[in-house]
Short mmCIF file of C-alpha atoms in Angstrom, two decimals:
data_model
loop_
_atom_site.label_atom_id
_atom_site.label_comp_id
_atom_site.label_asym_id
_atom_site.label_seq_id
_atom_site.Cartn_x
_atom_site.Cartn_y
_atom_site.Cartn_z
CA MET A 1 3.39 15.64 -8.28
CA SER A 2 2.77 18.75 -10.25
CA PRO A 3 -0.16 18.16 -12.70
CA SER A 4 1.82 19.89 -15.63
CA PRO A 5 5.62 19.59 -15.22
CA ARG A 6 7.91 21.45 -17.31
CA LEU A 7 9.53 18.88 -19.98
CA ALA A 8 13.20 18.48 -20.05
CA THR A 9 14.74 20.93 -22.55
CA GLU A 10 17.98 20.20 -24.63
CA SER A 11 20.13 21.75 -21.68
CA ASP A 12 18.35 19.55 -19.08
CA LEU A 13 18.58 16.36 -21.04
CA ASP A 14 22.56 17.28 -21.68
CA LYS A 15 23.20 17.63 -18.03
CA ILE A 16 21.13 14.80 -17.16
CA ALA A 17 23.02 12.51 -19.77
CA HIS A 18 26.38 13.97 -17.66
CA PHE A 19 24.81 12.90 -14.44
CA ASN A 20 24.51 9.40 -15.80
CA ARG A 21 27.47 8.99 -17.21
CA THR A 22 28.35 5.93 -14.43
CA GLU A 23 30.12 3.56 -16.87
CA ALA A 24 32.64 1.46 -14.70
CA ALA A 25 34.44 -1.81 -15.71
CA PHE A 26 33.49 -4.78 -13.61
CA PRO A 27 34.12 -8.56 -13.57
CA HIS A 28 30.88 -9.06 -15.97
CA ASP A 29 32.01 -12.10 -16.95
CA ALA A 30 32.27 -13.70 -13.69
CA THR A 31 30.06 -15.50 -11.19
CA LEU A 32 29.92 -14.84 -7.45
CA GLN A 33 31.71 -18.32 -6.60
CA GLN A 34 34.57 -17.58 -8.83
CA LEU A 35 35.25 -14.30 -6.87
CA ILE A 36 34.75 -15.59 -3.85
CA GLU A 37 36.90 -18.53 -4.38
CA ALA A 38 39.77 -16.55 -5.33
CA GLN A 39 39.46 -14.55 -2.09
CA VAL A 40 39.74 -18.11 -0.34
CA GLU A 41 42.59 -18.61 -2.07
CA THR A 42 44.82 -15.94 -0.42
CA ASN A 43 42.97 -15.44 2.90
CA SER A 44 42.65 -19.46 3.46
CA ASP A 45 43.91 -18.94 7.28
CA ALA A 46 42.14 -15.68 7.63
CA THR A 47 39.09 -15.24 9.94
CA ALA A 48 36.04 -15.10 7.77
CA VAL A 49 32.89 -15.19 9.97
CA ILE A 50 31.96 -14.43 13.61
CA CYS A 51 29.17 -16.23 15.08
CA ASP A 52 28.82 -16.14 18.98
CA ASP A 53 25.20 -18.17 19.13
CA ASP A 54 25.97 -21.12 16.93
CA ASN A 55 26.11 -24.57 19.02
CA VAL A 56 26.79 -26.81 15.48
CA PHE A 57 30.24 -26.29 14.77
CA GLY A 58 31.83 -25.79 18.28
CA ALA A 59 33.46 -22.42 17.48
CA THR A 60 32.67 -18.64 17.90
CA SER A 61 34.71 -18.25 14.27
CA LEU A 62 35.56 -20.01 11.00
CA THR A 63 38.12 -19.26 8.60
CA TYR A 64 37.94 -18.50 4.84
CA GLY A 65 39.25 -22.21 4.28
CA LYS A 66 36.89 -23.76 6.66
CA VAL A 67 33.66 -21.78 5.36
CA ASN A 68 34.71 -22.69 1.83
CA GLU A 69 35.16 -26.07 2.58
CA LYS A 70 31.86 -26.76 4.12
CA ALA A 71 29.89 -24.86 1.54
CA ASN A 72 31.54 -27.26 -1.28
CA GLN A 73 30.56 -30.27 1.03
CA LEU A 74 27.14 -29.12 1.26
CA ALA A 75 27.05 -27.72 -2.54
CA ARG A 76 27.97 -31.34 -3.36
CA LEU A 77 25.00 -32.66 -1.80
CA LEU A 78 22.74 -30.17 -2.99
CA ARG A 79 24.25 -31.13 -6.82
CA ALA A 80 23.52 -34.62 -6.28
CA GLU A 81 20.05 -33.95 -5.28
CA GLY A 82 19.74 -32.41 -8.78
CA VAL A 83 20.20 -28.68 -8.09
CA THR A 84 20.99 -27.35 -11.93
CA PRO A 85 21.35 -23.40 -12.58
CA GLY A 86 17.90 -21.40 -12.55
CA GLN A 87 16.98 -23.77 -9.46
CA LEU A 88 15.72 -22.22 -6.62
CA VAL A 89 16.67 -23.21 -3.14
CA PRO A 90 14.90 -22.25 -0.18
CA MET A 91 15.87 -21.18 3.20
CA VAL A 92 13.94 -21.10 6.58
CA VAL A 93 16.90 -20.30 9.01
CA GLU A 94 18.07 -17.65 11.54
CA ARG A 95 21.47 -16.05 11.56
CA SER A 96 24.45 -18.87 12.04
CA PHE A 97 27.21 -20.25 10.12
CA GLY A 98 24.90 -22.54 8.72
CA MET A 99 23.06 -19.66 7.17
CA ILE A 100 26.14 -18.38 5.21
CA ILE A 101 27.32 -21.67 4.45
CA GLY A 102 23.96 -22.65 3.33
CA ILE A 103 23.70 -19.68 0.96
CA LEU A 104 27.09 -20.00 -0.58
CA ALA A 105 26.86 -23.89 -1.07
CA ILE A 106 23.73 -23.38 -3.02
CA ILE A 107 25.01 -20.71 -5.01
CA LYS A 108 28.29 -23.16 -5.70
CA ALA A 109 25.85 -25.85 -6.42
CA GLY A 110 24.54 -23.67 -9.23
CA GLY A 111 21.41 -22.72 -8.13
CA ALA A 112 19.92 -19.68 -6.65
CA TYR A 113 18.87 -19.09 -3.08
CA LEU A 114 15.55 -18.03 -1.86
CA PRO A 115 15.59 -16.62 1.75
CA ILE A 116 12.15 -16.96 3.71
CA SER A 117 11.37 -15.67 7.10
CA PRO A 118 11.09 -18.24 10.01
CA GLU A 119 8.46 -15.90 11.34
CA ASN A 120 5.91 -16.19 8.20
CA PRO A 121 2.76 -17.61 8.77
CA THR A 122 2.44 -21.22 7.49
CA GLU A 123 0.48 -20.22 5.14
CA ARG A 124 2.51 -17.73 3.33
CA THR A 125 5.62 -19.64 3.69
CA SER A 126 3.72 -22.64 1.92
CA TYR A 127 2.60 -20.52 -0.94
CA ILE A 128 6.65 -19.05 -1.41
CA LEU A 129 7.49 -22.94 -1.62
CA GLU A 130 4.93 -23.91 -4.28
CA ASP A 131 5.14 -20.68 -6.24
CA ALA A 132 9.10 -21.14 -6.49
CA GLY A 133 8.36 -24.96 -7.31
CA ALA A 134 11.25 -25.60 -4.13
CA LYS A 135 11.92 -29.36 -4.58
CA LEU A 136 14.67 -29.27 -1.66
CA LEU A 137 14.58 -26.93 1.59
CA LEU A 138 17.05 -25.89 3.92
CA VAL A 139 16.14 -25.47 7.80
CA HIS A 140 17.16 -25.51 11.58
CA ASP A 141 15.69 -28.29 13.63
CA LYS A 142 13.62 -25.93 15.56
CA ILE A 143 12.03 -24.51 12.58
CA LYS A 144 11.29 -27.86 10.74
CA SER A 145 8.17 -28.88 12.31
CA LYS A 146 6.50 -25.55 11.76
CA ILE A 147 6.72 -26.07 7.75
CA SER A 148 4.54 -28.10 5.71
CA PHE A 149 6.93 -29.10 2.57
CA ALA A 150 6.66 -32.72 0.45
CA GLY A 151 10.06 -32.17 -1.11
CA ARG A 152 13.57 -32.97 0.51
CA VAL A 153 14.68 -31.31 3.91
CA PHE A 154 18.12 -30.95 5.08
CA SER A 155 19.03 -29.38 8.60
CA LEU A 156 21.70 -27.02 8.86
CA ASP A 157 22.08 -28.55 12.58
CA ASP A 158 23.17 -31.81 11.02
CA VAL A 159 27.18 -32.13 10.92
CA HIS A 160 26.48 -34.97 8.25
CA ILE A 161 25.28 -32.77 5.68
CA PHE A 162 29.10 -31.32 5.72
CA SER A 163 31.06 -34.43 4.58
CA GLY A 164 32.92 -35.61 1.53
CA PRO A 165 34.82 -33.81 -0.69
CA ALA A 166 35.61 -30.38 0.37
CA SER A 167 37.42 -29.11 -2.83
CA ASN A 168 35.65 -26.54 -4.79
CA LEU A 169 33.20 -27.72 -7.65
CA ARG A 170 33.19 -27.28 -11.26
CA ASN A 171 31.35 -23.80 -11.90
CA VAL A 172 28.19 -24.81 -14.13
CA ASN A 173 27.03 -20.91 -13.92
CA SER A 174 27.05 -18.05 -16.07
CA PRO A 175 26.76 -14.38 -15.12
CA ARG A 176 23.00 -14.20 -16.51
CA ASP A 177 22.05 -17.15 -14.03
CA LEU A 178 19.94 -16.15 -11.04
CA ALA A 179 22.03 -15.74 -7.74
CA TYR A 180 18.89 -15.24 -5.37
CA VAL A 181 15.08 -14.73 -5.36
CA ILE A 182 13.91 -12.31 -2.62
CA TYR A 183 9.86 -12.08 -2.17
CA THR A 184 8.72 -8.83 -1.51
CA SER A 185 5.05 -7.60 -0.75
CA GLY A 186 2.45 -7.77 -3.56
CA SER A 187 -0.39 -5.19 -4.03
CA THR A 188 -2.69 -8.10 -4.87
CA GLY A 189 -2.01 -9.40 -1.30
CA LYS A 190 0.29 -12.38 -2.55
CA PRO A 191 4.16 -11.67 -2.45
CA LYS A 192 6.40 -11.65 -5.56
CA GLY A 193 9.65 -13.34 -6.20
CA VAL A 194 12.00 -10.78 -7.74
CA MET A 195 14.97 -12.57 -9.45
CA ILE A 196 18.45 -11.39 -9.54
CA GLU A 197 21.43 -12.35 -11.39
CA HIS A 198 24.95 -12.96 -11.03
CA ARG A 199 26.10 -10.10 -12.64
CA SER A 200 23.97 -7.58 -11.30
CA VAL A 201 25.25 -8.74 -7.57
CA ILE A 202 28.60 -8.62 -8.61
CA ASN A 203 28.32 -4.90 -10.11
CA ARG A 204 26.45 -3.91 -6.97
CA LEU A 205 29.22 -5.27 -4.67
CA CYS A 206 32.05 -3.81 -6.90
CA TRP A 207 30.74 -0.49 -6.70
CA MET A 208 30.28 -0.26 -3.13
CA GLN A 209 34.03 -1.75 -2.72
CA ASP A 210 35.41 1.26 -5.09
CA ALA A 211 33.14 3.68 -3.59
CA TYR A 212 33.90 2.53 0.42
CA PRO A 213 36.60 -0.01 0.06
CA ILE A 214 36.89 -2.48 2.90
CA THR A 215 40.11 -4.73 3.79
CA GLU A 216 41.41 -7.56 5.84
CA ARG A 217 40.70 -5.51 8.84
CA ASP A 218 37.34 -4.67 8.31
CA VAL A 219 34.22 -6.37 10.35
CA LEU A 220 30.87 -5.73 8.66
CA LEU A 221 28.04 -6.83 11.09
CA GLN A 222 25.17 -8.71 9.37
CA LYS A 223 21.90 -7.57 11.35
CA THR A 224 19.56 -7.49 8.44
CA PRO A 225 17.02 -10.07 8.28
CA TYR A 226 18.24 -11.95 5.42
CA TYR A 227 14.76 -12.26 3.47
CA PHE A 228 15.15 -8.09 3.07
CA ASP A 229 17.55 -7.42 0.31
CA VAL A 230 20.05 -5.07 1.97
CA SER A 231 21.09 -8.32 3.65
CA VAL A 232 22.73 -9.24 0.07
CA TRP A 233 25.58 -6.72 0.44
CA GLU A 234 26.30 -7.60 4.14
CA LEU A 235 25.99 -11.16 3.42
CA LEU A 236 28.33 -11.23 0.21
CA TRP A 237 30.44 -7.92 0.22
CA TRP A 238 33.23 -8.84 2.88
CA ALA A 239 33.99 -12.40 0.90
CA LEU A 240 34.96 -10.16 -2.12
CA ALA A 241 37.45 -8.11 -0.11
CA GLY A 242 39.02 -10.40 2.23
CA ALA A 243 37.44 -8.78 5.34
CA LYS A 244 35.07 -10.42 8.14
CA LEU A 245 31.39 -11.05 8.85
CA CYS A 246 29.95 -10.45 12.10
CA PHE A 247 26.55 -12.10 12.85
CA LEU A 248 24.29 -9.85 15.36
CA PRO A 249 22.53 -12.54 17.89
CA PRO A 250 18.97 -13.58 15.87
CA GLY A 251 16.16 -11.10 17.03
CA ALA A 252 18.50 -8.46 18.37
CA GLU A 253 18.25 -5.96 15.38
CA GLY A 254 15.71 -4.03 17.68
CA ASN A 255 18.03 -3.81 20.66
CA PRO A 256 20.41 -1.28 20.56
CA LEU A 257 22.43 -2.67 23.89
CA ALA A 258 23.10 -5.76 21.92
CA ILE A 259 24.08 -3.77 18.64
CA VAL A 260 26.42 -1.87 20.55
CA ASN A 261 27.92 -4.96 22.40
CA THR A 262 28.54 -6.57 19.49
CA VAL A 263 29.99 -3.67 17.81
CA LYS A 264 32.37 -3.67 21.00
CA LYS A 265 33.35 -7.08 21.39
CA HIS A 266 33.94 -7.98 17.59
CA GLN A 267 35.14 -4.23 16.89
CA VAL A 268 32.88 -3.80 14.14
CA SER A 269 33.43 -1.34 11.59
CA VAL A 270 30.60 -1.35 9.09
CA LEU A 271 27.10 -1.44 9.73
CA HIS A 272 23.43 -0.82 8.46
CA PHE A 273 20.32 0.99 9.87
CA VAL A 274 16.75 1.54 8.58
CA PRO A 275 15.93 4.89 9.43
CA SER A 276 13.50 4.24 11.92
CA MET A 277 15.92 1.69 13.66
CA LEU A 278 18.43 4.75 13.48
CA SER A 279 16.68 6.89 15.20
CA VAL A 280 15.92 4.25 18.17
CA PHE A 281 19.50 3.72 18.34
CA LEU A 282 20.46 7.28 18.68
CA GLU A 283 17.96 7.49 21.09
CA TYR A 284 19.48 5.07 22.92
CA LEU A 285 22.86 6.49 22.69
CA ASP A 286 21.63 10.16 23.70
CA GLY A 287 23.03 11.58 27.08
CA LYS A 288 25.84 8.47 26.80
CA GLU A 289 28.77 10.19 25.34
CA ALA A 290 31.30 8.33 27.03
CA ARG A 291 29.74 5.12 25.85
CA VAL A 292 29.80 6.31 22.40
CA THR A 293 33.31 7.33 22.42
CA ARG A 294 34.60 4.00 23.92
CA ASP A 295 32.42 1.38 22.59
CA LEU A 296 31.59 2.43 19.18
CA ALA A 297 35.12 3.81 18.15
CA SER A 298 35.90 1.04 15.79
CA VAL A 299 32.74 1.69 13.47
CA ARG A 300 34.07 4.26 10.56
CA GLN A 301 30.70 3.57 7.97
CA VAL A 302 27.36 3.48 8.48
CA PHE A 303 24.75 3.15 5.66
CA ALA A 304 21.19 3.85 5.92
CA SER A 305 18.23 2.52 3.40
CA GLY A 306 15.15 1.37 3.32
CA GLU A 307 13.18 4.43 4.59
CA ALA A 308 13.70 8.15 3.74
CA LEU A 309 16.65 9.57 5.70
CA THR A 310 15.29 13.08 6.91
CA PRO A 311 17.36 16.01 7.93
CA SER A 312 16.41 15.75 11.53
CA HIS A 313 17.67 11.94 11.46
CA VAL A 314 21.31 13.28 9.92
CA ARG A 315 21.78 16.00 12.28
CA LYS A 316 20.82 13.43 15.43
CA PHE A 317 23.22 11.58 14.00
CA ASN A 318 25.96 13.99 13.76
CA ASP A 319 25.09 15.73 17.35
CA ILE A 320 25.14 12.01 19.18
CA TRP A 321 27.66 9.92 17.14
CA ALA A 322 29.82 11.41 14.41
CA GLY A 323 30.63 14.50 16.41
CA LYS A 324 32.29 12.04 19.03
CA THR A 325 34.19 9.35 16.61
CA GLY A 326 34.13 11.00 13.45
CA VAL A 327 32.16 7.94 11.71
CA ARG A 328 30.49 8.78 8.41
CA LEU A 329 26.70 8.36 7.38
CA THR A 330 25.69 7.50 3.77
CA ASN A 331 22.13 7.55 2.37
CA LEU A 332 21.53 4.43 -0.11
CA TYR A 333 18.32 3.91 -2.05
CA GLY A 334 17.27 1.21 -4.50
CA PRO A 335 14.03 -1.22 -4.72
CA THR A 336 14.57 -4.92 -4.89
CA GLU A 337 13.89 -5.16 -8.09
CA ALA A 338 17.16 -3.11 -8.89
CA THR A 339 19.75 -5.03 -6.81
CA VAL A 340 19.52 -3.49 -3.63
CA ASP A 341 20.34 0.03 -3.90
CA VAL A 342 20.85 2.24 -6.99
CA THR A 343 22.06 5.48 -5.46
CA TYR A 344 24.22 6.99 -2.62
CA PHE A 345 24.58 9.97 -0.87
CA ASP A 346 27.32 10.98 1.62
CA CYS A 347 25.54 13.15 4.55
CA PRO A 348 27.31 16.44 5.69
CA ARG A 349 29.17 16.46 9.09
CA ASP A 350 27.74 19.77 9.66
CA ASN A 351 24.27 20.67 10.38
CA ASN A 352 24.04 23.09 7.61
CA PHE A 353 21.62 21.21 5.20
CA ASP A 354 17.76 21.84 4.18
CA ILE A 355 17.28 18.21 2.82
CA ILE A 356 19.00 14.86 2.03
CA PRO A 357 18.81 13.42 -1.22
CA ILE A 358 18.87 9.90 -2.24
CA GLY A 359 22.16 10.85 -4.33
CA ARG A 360 23.59 10.06 -7.65
CA PRO A 361 23.45 6.82 -9.44
CA ILE A 362 25.75 3.79 -8.53
CA HIS A 363 28.01 2.34 -11.48
CA ASN A 364 26.42 1.15 -14.72
CA THR A 365 23.10 2.70 -13.50
CA LYS A 366 21.03 5.37 -15.34
CA LEU A 367 18.24 7.27 -13.97
CA SER A 368 15.38 9.10 -15.12
CA VAL A 369 12.48 11.38 -13.82
CA MET A 370 9.56 11.00 -16.26
CA ARG A 371 5.95 12.09 -16.65
CA ASP A 372 3.47 10.39 -19.42
CA GLY A 373 6.71 8.86 -20.91
CA ARG A 374 8.64 11.74 -21.29
CA GLN A 375 11.43 13.19 -19.24
CA VAL A 376 10.71 15.88 -17.12
CA ALA A 377 13.08 19.12 -16.35
CA ILE A 378 15.67 19.35 -13.47
CA GLY A 379 13.76 20.38 -10.65
CA GLU A 380 10.31 18.76 -11.62
CA ALA A 381 8.87 16.21 -10.04
CA GLY A 382 8.11 12.67 -11.60
CA GLU A 383 8.47 9.11 -11.46
CA LEU A 384 11.72 7.50 -11.03
CA CYS A 385 12.65 5.04 -13.51
CA ILE A 386 16.06 2.98 -13.23
CA ALA A 387 18.04 1.24 -16.18
CA GLY A 388 21.10 -0.68 -16.25
CA VAL A 389 22.89 -3.94 -15.32
CA CYS A 390 21.19 -3.74 -12.09
CA LEU A 391 17.78 -4.49 -13.25
CA ALA A 392 16.40 -7.88 -11.92
CA ARG A 393 15.24 -10.46 -14.68
CA GLY A 394 11.99 -9.91 -13.41
CA TYR A 395 9.31 -11.28 -11.37
CA LEU A 396 9.05 -15.23 -10.93
CA ASN A 397 5.94 -16.62 -12.42
CA ASN A 398 4.83 -13.26 -13.38
CA PRO A 399 4.96 -12.04 -16.71
CA ALA A 400 2.24 -9.81 -16.54
CA LEU A 401 3.54 -7.97 -13.82
CA THR A 402 6.87 -7.74 -15.31
CA ALA A 403 5.90 -6.38 -18.33
CA GLU A 404 4.04 -3.82 -16.70
CA LYS A 405 6.92 -2.72 -14.29
CA PHE A 406 9.83 -3.54 -16.42
CA VAL A 407 9.32 -1.59 -19.51
CA GLU A 408 10.96 -0.22 -22.72
CA ASN A 409 12.18 3.46 -22.32
CA PRO A 410 9.76 5.69 -24.33
CA ALA A 411 12.50 8.34 -24.16
CA GLN A 412 15.24 6.00 -25.07
CA PRO A 413 13.79 3.16 -27.81
CA GLY A 414 15.91 0.00 -26.98
CA GLU A 415 16.62 0.60 -23.11
CA ARG A 416 14.90 -1.46 -20.51
CA ILE A 417 13.61 0.54 -17.52
CA TYR A 418 11.89 -0.30 -13.95
CA ARG A 419 9.08 1.91 -12.94
CA THR A 420 9.59 2.57 -9.37
CA GLY A 421 6.17 4.19 -8.46
CA ASP A 422 8.65 6.78 -6.40
CA ILE A 423 8.29 10.47 -6.71
CA ALA A 424 11.56 12.40 -7.11
CA ARG A 425 13.61 15.20 -8.81
CA TRP A 426 16.89 15.82 -10.20
CA LEU A 427 18.73 18.70 -8.18
CA PRO A 428 20.75 20.92 -10.24
CA ASP A 429 24.37 19.23 -8.62
CA GLY A 430 23.28 15.84 -9.90
CA ASN A 431 21.73 14.31 -6.78
CA VAL A 432 18.43 12.70 -6.76
CA GLU A 433 15.59 13.61 -4.07
CA TYR A 434 13.02 11.51 -2.95
CA LEU A 435 9.67 12.87 -2.58
CA GLY A 436 7.52 10.13 -1.65
CA ARG A 437 5.18 7.81 -3.22
CA GLU A 438 1.91 8.99 -4.93
CA ASP A 439 0.18 6.37 -2.47
CA HIS A 440 1.69 8.85 0.90
CA GLN A 441 -0.24 11.64 -1.21
CA VAL A 442 -3.82 12.00 0.22
CA LYS A 443 -6.50 14.43 -0.52
CA ILE A 444 -9.01 15.89 2.30
CA ARG A 445 -11.50 18.02 0.98
CA GLY A 446 -10.25 18.28 -2.13
CA LEU A 447 -6.94 19.46 -0.83
CA ARG A 448 -3.82 17.63 -1.83
CA ILE A 449 -1.64 16.83 1.31
CA GLU A 450 1.92 15.30 1.42
CA LEU A 451 2.33 13.33 4.60
CA GLY A 452 6.17 13.25 4.68
CA GLU A 453 5.97 16.99 4.62
CA ILE A 454 4.07 17.00 7.72
CA GLU A 455 6.11 14.48 9.55
CA ASN A 456 9.44 16.22 8.54
CA THR A 457 7.94 19.71 10.23
CA ILE A 458 7.23 17.64 13.17
CA ARG A 459 10.44 16.21 13.47
CA GLY A 460 12.21 19.25 13.37
CA TYR A 461 10.44 20.54 16.55
CA SER A 462 12.57 20.58 19.53
CA GLY A 463 11.61 17.69 21.87
CA VAL A 464 10.13 15.22 19.42
CA THR A 465 12.05 12.45 18.22
CA ASP A 466 10.37 10.99 15.82
CA CYS A 467 6.50 11.13 13.82
CA VAL A 468 4.42 9.04 11.68
CA ALA A 469 1.15 11.13 10.22
CA VAL A 470 -1.84 8.99 8.94
CA VAL A 471 -5.27 9.82 7.44
CA ARG A 472 -7.85 8.02 9.11
CA LYS A 473 -11.51 8.52 7.61
CA TYR A 474 -14.05 7.61 10.49
CA SER A 475 -17.22 8.57 8.06
CA GLU A 476 -17.86 10.71 5.00
CA ASN A 477 -17.68 13.69 6.91
CA VAL A 478 -14.78 12.99 9.35
CA VAL A 479 -11.44 12.59 7.84
CA LEU A 480 -8.61 13.52 10.31
CA ILE A 481 -5.20 13.52 10.18
CA ILE A 482 -3.53 11.91 13.13
CA ALA A 483 -0.04 12.42 14.10
CA TYR A 484 2.02 9.68 16.19
CA LEU A 485 4.69 11.20 17.88
CA VAL A 486 7.83 9.79 20.02
CA CYS A 487 9.28 12.56 22.40
CA LYS A 488 12.16 13.08 24.50
CA THR A 489 10.18 15.03 27.27
CA ASN A 490 6.48 16.03 28.31
CA LEU A 491 5.59 17.81 25.08
CA ASP A 492 3.43 20.85 25.04
CA LEU A 493 0.93 20.06 22.35
CA ASN A 494 -0.60 23.37 22.00
CA GLU A 495 2.65 25.05 21.56
CA LEU A 496 3.47 22.03 18.76
CA LYS A 497 0.22 23.30 17.11
CA ASP A 498 1.25 26.80 17.09
CA HIS A 499 4.41 25.72 15.92
CA LEU A 500 2.74 23.75 12.92
CA LYS A 501 0.39 26.53 12.16
CA ALA A 502 3.35 28.85 11.53
CA GLN A 503 4.77 26.28 8.99
CA LEU A 504 2.28 24.51 7.28
CA PRO A 505 -1.43 25.38 5.68
CA ALA A 506 -4.06 24.97 8.30
CA TYR A 507 -5.63 21.95 6.40
CA MET A 508 -2.13 20.31 7.20
CA VAL A 509 -1.97 20.71 10.78
CA PRO A 510 -2.87 17.02 12.57
CA SER A 511 -6.06 16.72 14.18
CA HIS A 512 -5.01 14.76 17.06
CA PHE A 513 -1.47 13.85 18.54
CA GLU A 514 -1.10 10.36 19.83
CA ILE A 515 2.11 10.25 21.95
CA LEU A 516 4.00 6.79 22.02
CA ASP A 517 6.90 5.19 23.59
CA ARG A 518 8.25 4.27 20.29
CA LEU A 519 6.93 3.68 16.71
CA PRO A 520 6.25 0.00 15.95
CA LEU A 521 8.68 -1.52 13.78
CA THR A 522 8.35 -4.10 11.04
CA PRO A 523 10.78 -7.04 11.03
CA SER A 524 13.11 -5.12 8.58
CA GLY A 525 13.25 -2.17 10.95
CA LYS A 526 10.67 0.15 8.76
CA THR A 527 7.70 2.05 10.72
CA ASP A 528 4.80 -0.29 10.97
CA ARG A 529 2.16 1.89 9.81
CA LYS A 530 -0.48 -0.93 9.91
CA SER A 531 0.54 -1.59 13.57
CA LEU A 532 -0.36 1.86 15.06
CA PRO A 533 -3.03 1.89 17.69
CA GLU A 534 -6.23 3.27 17.17
CA PRO A 535 -6.20 7.14 18.40
CA ALA A 536 -8.30 7.83 21.54
CA LEU A 537 -10.70 10.32 19.89
CA GLN A 538 -14.06 11.75 21.34
CA PHE A 539 -16.39 13.01 18.56
CA LYS A 540 -19.56 12.75 17.04
CA THR A 541 -19.69 10.80 13.79
CA SER A 542 -23.15 11.70 12.85
#
């Protein structure tokens, strides 16, 4: 960020106010279960959920009516166990009919669902269960033995929990009740629970349906692990629109062949990628023109979020996929604290662009770019702050952190904003450009370096598929920029260095290049910087 950005003038403030005119009607007085049950009334016999790997229900698909009945039966059990509005009901499950039925049952019972990864270390799961004050737990049989929990445990593999009256329950929730809590990594080393209310989820889903409408003909692929917030729209959007939900087999998120086969078999029309995984997927498709045209023809909309979507990603998407089938790519941005996504940008179908913005604010959402409590001019970099219906209630059992991150807008008294910690700037056309985080900004020998700029320059070089740049300190005198590359073919590193020297200041050219078969990914599909291998270097540190 510039040390002294220009502050917004009256003209800037007028334009920013225009960019933020996002007011739109939505069912603000409804709850999720009410909207879903309304769809069930008109789509009872239509296919709702598809799952090829479920061994409990003896079928590969369930109708709206059947899903609703099973969710009602489980919801009655949960309510009999004391679930009330505001109570968190954790789940440790894999993709299955039981997963979506469990989520809907928790909401119908009046509680809020809390998704936990089955791959979590025992200690992390125990911490979350304790922090959440959990009294009940939904699991699969094969996971149950891995969890230490003193409360009541119900297995979603037990058909006996789906019995009794199947009619809809009396709604006990209000729009300001919690719908879910998702735990994210915390800077202190302990995860923190983000509390999201019904009205925030409904606003987000209604915006998506307005901007990218789906119908009963659409099939959404659910492939994001359910303990990451992108999964929320995958898990719930279809149910508000009469569409279908298709589960990718558990653990197949990083398997391009499995994704292609599932898309082809079930005619998936909408899916999501984290940019890192999108890059892997496109590399798999490269050179398979016939397969792209044949097997992915049903896909009409791809969303990308979770990481910065770069121009090289979009060019690759256009060249390998969109040019063959006409599928559209949309860039989404948003922190968990603001209900999944708060901006959107429809990527160009031609390759005549220099940047890919994160876009414009969604319905009932306002953005501001601030420095020292004041809005900066259009084009100037500052911290991106968010206001609107989308904001979380705060962090569970952490009022101090809530007060630190969710603050009164100093430029608009009475308005509550979330400070993202992300650096961005308004563009003159009303889109927002993401510039990274200050913690990705490093200094070497007093020189400020943006690692994202290095990465984007390397990605733009012919033959490079993907890149991550990091700084490693080996001694007080030896601090190096290391670039990890994924390449299509044997790459001449000397030519790459010459290219970079022509594009970047000398101090930003990496000292060492490490070539990998692929970049390591986290379970959510983001680049796992902590798992990058130690480079093979030869130097003296004395």
